[in-house]
PDB file of C-alpha atoms in Angstrom:
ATOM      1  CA  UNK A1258       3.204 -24.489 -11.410  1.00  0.00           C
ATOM      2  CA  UNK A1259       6.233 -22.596  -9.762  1.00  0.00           C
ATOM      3  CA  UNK A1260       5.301 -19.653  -8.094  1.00  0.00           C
ATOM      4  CA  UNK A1261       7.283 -16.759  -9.117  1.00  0.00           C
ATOM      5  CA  UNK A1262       8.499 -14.380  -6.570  1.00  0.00           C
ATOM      6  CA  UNK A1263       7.872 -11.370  -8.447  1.00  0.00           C
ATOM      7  CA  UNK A1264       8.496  -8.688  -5.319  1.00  0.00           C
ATOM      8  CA  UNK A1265      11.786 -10.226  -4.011  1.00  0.00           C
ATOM      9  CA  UNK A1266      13.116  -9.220  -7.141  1.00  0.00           C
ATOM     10  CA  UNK A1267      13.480  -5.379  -6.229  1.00  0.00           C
ATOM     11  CA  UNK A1268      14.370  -6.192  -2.303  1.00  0.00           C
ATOM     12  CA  UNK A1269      17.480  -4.127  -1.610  1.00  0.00           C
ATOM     13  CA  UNK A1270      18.225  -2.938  -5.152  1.00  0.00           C
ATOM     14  CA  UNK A1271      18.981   0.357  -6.538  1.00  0.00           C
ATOM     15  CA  UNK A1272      16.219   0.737  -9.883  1.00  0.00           C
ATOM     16  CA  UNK A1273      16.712   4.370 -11.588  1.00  0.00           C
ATOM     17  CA  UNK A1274      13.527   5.579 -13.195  1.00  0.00           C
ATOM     18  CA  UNK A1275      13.265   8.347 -15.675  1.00  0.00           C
ATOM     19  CA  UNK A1276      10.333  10.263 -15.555  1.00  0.00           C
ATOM     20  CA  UNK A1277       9.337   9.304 -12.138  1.00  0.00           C
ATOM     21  CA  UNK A1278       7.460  12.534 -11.488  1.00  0.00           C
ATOM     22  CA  UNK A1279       4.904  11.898 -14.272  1.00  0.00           C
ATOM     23  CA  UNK A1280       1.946  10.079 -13.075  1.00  0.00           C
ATOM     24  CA  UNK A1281       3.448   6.421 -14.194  1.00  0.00           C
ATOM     25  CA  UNK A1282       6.308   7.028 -12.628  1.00  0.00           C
ATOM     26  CA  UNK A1283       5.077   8.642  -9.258  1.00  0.00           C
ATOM     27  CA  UNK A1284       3.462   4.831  -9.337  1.00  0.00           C
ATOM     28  CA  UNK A1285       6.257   2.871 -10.239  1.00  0.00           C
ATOM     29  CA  UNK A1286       8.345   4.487  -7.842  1.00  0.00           C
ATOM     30  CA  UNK A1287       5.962   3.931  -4.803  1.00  0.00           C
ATOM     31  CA  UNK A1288       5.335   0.209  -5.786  1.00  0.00           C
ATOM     32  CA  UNK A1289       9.217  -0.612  -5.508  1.00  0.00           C
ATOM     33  CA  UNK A1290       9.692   1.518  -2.509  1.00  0.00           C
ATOM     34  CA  UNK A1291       6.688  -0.920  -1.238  1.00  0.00           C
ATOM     35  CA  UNK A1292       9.059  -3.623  -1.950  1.00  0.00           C
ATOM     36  CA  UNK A1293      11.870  -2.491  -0.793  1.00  0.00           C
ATOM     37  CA  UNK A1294      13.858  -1.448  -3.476  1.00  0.00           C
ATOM     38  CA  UNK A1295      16.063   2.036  -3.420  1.00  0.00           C
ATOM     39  CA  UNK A1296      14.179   4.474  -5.534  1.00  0.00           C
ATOM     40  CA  UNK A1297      16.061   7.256  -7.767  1.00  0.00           C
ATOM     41  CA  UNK A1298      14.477   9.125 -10.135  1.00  0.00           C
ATOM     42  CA  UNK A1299      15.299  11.604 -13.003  1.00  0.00           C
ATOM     43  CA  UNK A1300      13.025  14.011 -14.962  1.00  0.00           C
ATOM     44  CA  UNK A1301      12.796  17.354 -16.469  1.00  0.00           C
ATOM     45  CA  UNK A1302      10.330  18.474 -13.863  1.00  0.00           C
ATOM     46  CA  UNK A1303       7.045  18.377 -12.145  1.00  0.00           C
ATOM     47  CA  UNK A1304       4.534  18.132 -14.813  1.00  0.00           C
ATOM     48  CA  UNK A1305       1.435  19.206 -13.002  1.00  0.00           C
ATOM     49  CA  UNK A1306       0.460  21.123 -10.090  1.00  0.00           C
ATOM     50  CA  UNK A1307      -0.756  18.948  -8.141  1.00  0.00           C
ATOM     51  CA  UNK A1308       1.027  16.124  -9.361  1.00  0.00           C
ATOM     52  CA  UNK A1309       0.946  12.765  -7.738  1.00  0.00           C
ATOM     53  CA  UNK A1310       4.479  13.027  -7.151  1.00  0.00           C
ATOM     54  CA  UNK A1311       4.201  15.999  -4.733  1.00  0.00           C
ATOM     55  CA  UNK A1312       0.674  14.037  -3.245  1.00  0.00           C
ATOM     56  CA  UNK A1313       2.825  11.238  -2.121  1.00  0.00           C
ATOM     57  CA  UNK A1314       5.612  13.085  -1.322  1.00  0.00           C
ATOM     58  CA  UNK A1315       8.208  11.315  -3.073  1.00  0.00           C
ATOM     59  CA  UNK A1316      10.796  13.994  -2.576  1.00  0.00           C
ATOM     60  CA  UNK A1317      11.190  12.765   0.623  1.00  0.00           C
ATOM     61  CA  UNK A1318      11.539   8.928  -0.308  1.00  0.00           C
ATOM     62  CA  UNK A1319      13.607   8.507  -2.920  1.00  0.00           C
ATOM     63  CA  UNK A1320      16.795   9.835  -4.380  1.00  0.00           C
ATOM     64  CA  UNK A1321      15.949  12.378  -7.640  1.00  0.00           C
ATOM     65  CA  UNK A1322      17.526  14.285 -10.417  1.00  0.00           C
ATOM     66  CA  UNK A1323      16.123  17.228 -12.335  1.00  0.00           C
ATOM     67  CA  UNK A1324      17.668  16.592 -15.931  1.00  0.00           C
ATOM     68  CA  UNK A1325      16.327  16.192 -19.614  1.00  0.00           C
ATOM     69  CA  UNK A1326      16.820  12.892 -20.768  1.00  0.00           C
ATOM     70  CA  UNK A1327      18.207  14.230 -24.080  1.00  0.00           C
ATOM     71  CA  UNK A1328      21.526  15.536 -21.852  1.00  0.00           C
ATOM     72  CA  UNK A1329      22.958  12.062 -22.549  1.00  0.00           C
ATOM     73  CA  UNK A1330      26.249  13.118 -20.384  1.00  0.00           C
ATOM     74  CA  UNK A1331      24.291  13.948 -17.376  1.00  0.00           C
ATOM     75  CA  UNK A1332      22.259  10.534 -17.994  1.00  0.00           C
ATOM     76  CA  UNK A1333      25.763   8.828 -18.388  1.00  0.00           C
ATOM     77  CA  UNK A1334      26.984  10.504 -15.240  1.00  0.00           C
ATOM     78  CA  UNK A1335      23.951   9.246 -13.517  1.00  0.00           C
ATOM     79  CA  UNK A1336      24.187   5.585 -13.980  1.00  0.00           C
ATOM     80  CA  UNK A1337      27.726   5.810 -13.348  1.00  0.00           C
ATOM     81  CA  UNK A1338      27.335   7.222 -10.243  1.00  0.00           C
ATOM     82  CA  UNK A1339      24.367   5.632  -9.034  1.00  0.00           C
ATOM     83  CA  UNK A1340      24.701   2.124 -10.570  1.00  0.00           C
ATOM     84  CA  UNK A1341      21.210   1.217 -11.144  1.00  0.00           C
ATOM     85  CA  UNK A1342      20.542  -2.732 -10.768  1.00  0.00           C
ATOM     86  CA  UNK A1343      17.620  -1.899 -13.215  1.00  0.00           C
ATOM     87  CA  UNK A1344      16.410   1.000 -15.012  1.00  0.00           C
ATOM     88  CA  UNK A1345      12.949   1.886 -16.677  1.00  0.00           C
ATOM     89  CA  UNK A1346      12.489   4.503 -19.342  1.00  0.00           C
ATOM     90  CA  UNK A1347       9.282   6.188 -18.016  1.00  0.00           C
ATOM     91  CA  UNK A1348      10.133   9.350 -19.622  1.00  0.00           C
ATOM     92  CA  UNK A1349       8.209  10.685 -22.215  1.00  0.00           C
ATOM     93  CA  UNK A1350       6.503  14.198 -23.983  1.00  0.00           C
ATOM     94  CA  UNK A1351       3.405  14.578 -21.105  1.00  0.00           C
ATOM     95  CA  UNK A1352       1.126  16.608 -23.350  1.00  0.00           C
ATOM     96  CA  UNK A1353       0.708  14.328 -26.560  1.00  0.00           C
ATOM     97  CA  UNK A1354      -0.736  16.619 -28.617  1.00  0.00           C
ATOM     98  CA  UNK A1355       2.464  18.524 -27.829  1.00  0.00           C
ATOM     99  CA  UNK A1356       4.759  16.052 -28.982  1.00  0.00           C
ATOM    100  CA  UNK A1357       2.945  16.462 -32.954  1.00  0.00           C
ATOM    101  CA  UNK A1358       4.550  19.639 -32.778  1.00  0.00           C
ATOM    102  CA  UNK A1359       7.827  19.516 -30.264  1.00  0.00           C
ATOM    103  CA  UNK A1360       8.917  16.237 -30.713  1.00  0.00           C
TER     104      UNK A1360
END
């Protein structure tokens, strides 16, 4: 069987992640840093205080954005001027019970 070389894949590329200071995302973005890829984020905010975000300070590693996803001309302006190699949609309502009522 071919062995896939899953963590080349992210060497030395830009990857834009939305919601990267949620807890999935605060992952995410310290896995590809792990693998060398150039991490920048974009979320509506911290959601928790502590959040795993500020734990590992991220701030510090990566390149972020504070912006709602639903601005789609600051998320257009983003990936224009970043030009992500990949992006992942990580960004979501953090509370669900929230969402049932503020979708």
């Amino acid at each position: 069987m071919k062995k896939f070389g899953f963590k080349n894949i992210y060497r030395d590329k830009k990857v834009l992640i939305t919601g990267h200071t949620g807890f999935k995302g605060s992952w995410l973005s310290t896995w590809l840093l792990s693998m060398g890829a150039h991490v920048v984020g974009l979320s509506n905010n911290i959601p928790t205080s502590p959040s795993l975000f500020e734990l590992l300070k991220l701030e510090k590693e990566i390149t972020h954005y504070f912006e709602d996803v639903r601005n789609k001309e600051a998320v257009r302006e983003i990936i224009i001027n970043e030009k992500p190699d990949f992006i992942f949609h990580l960004a979501a309502q953090p509370i669900v019970l929230l969402s049932y009522e503020d979708p």
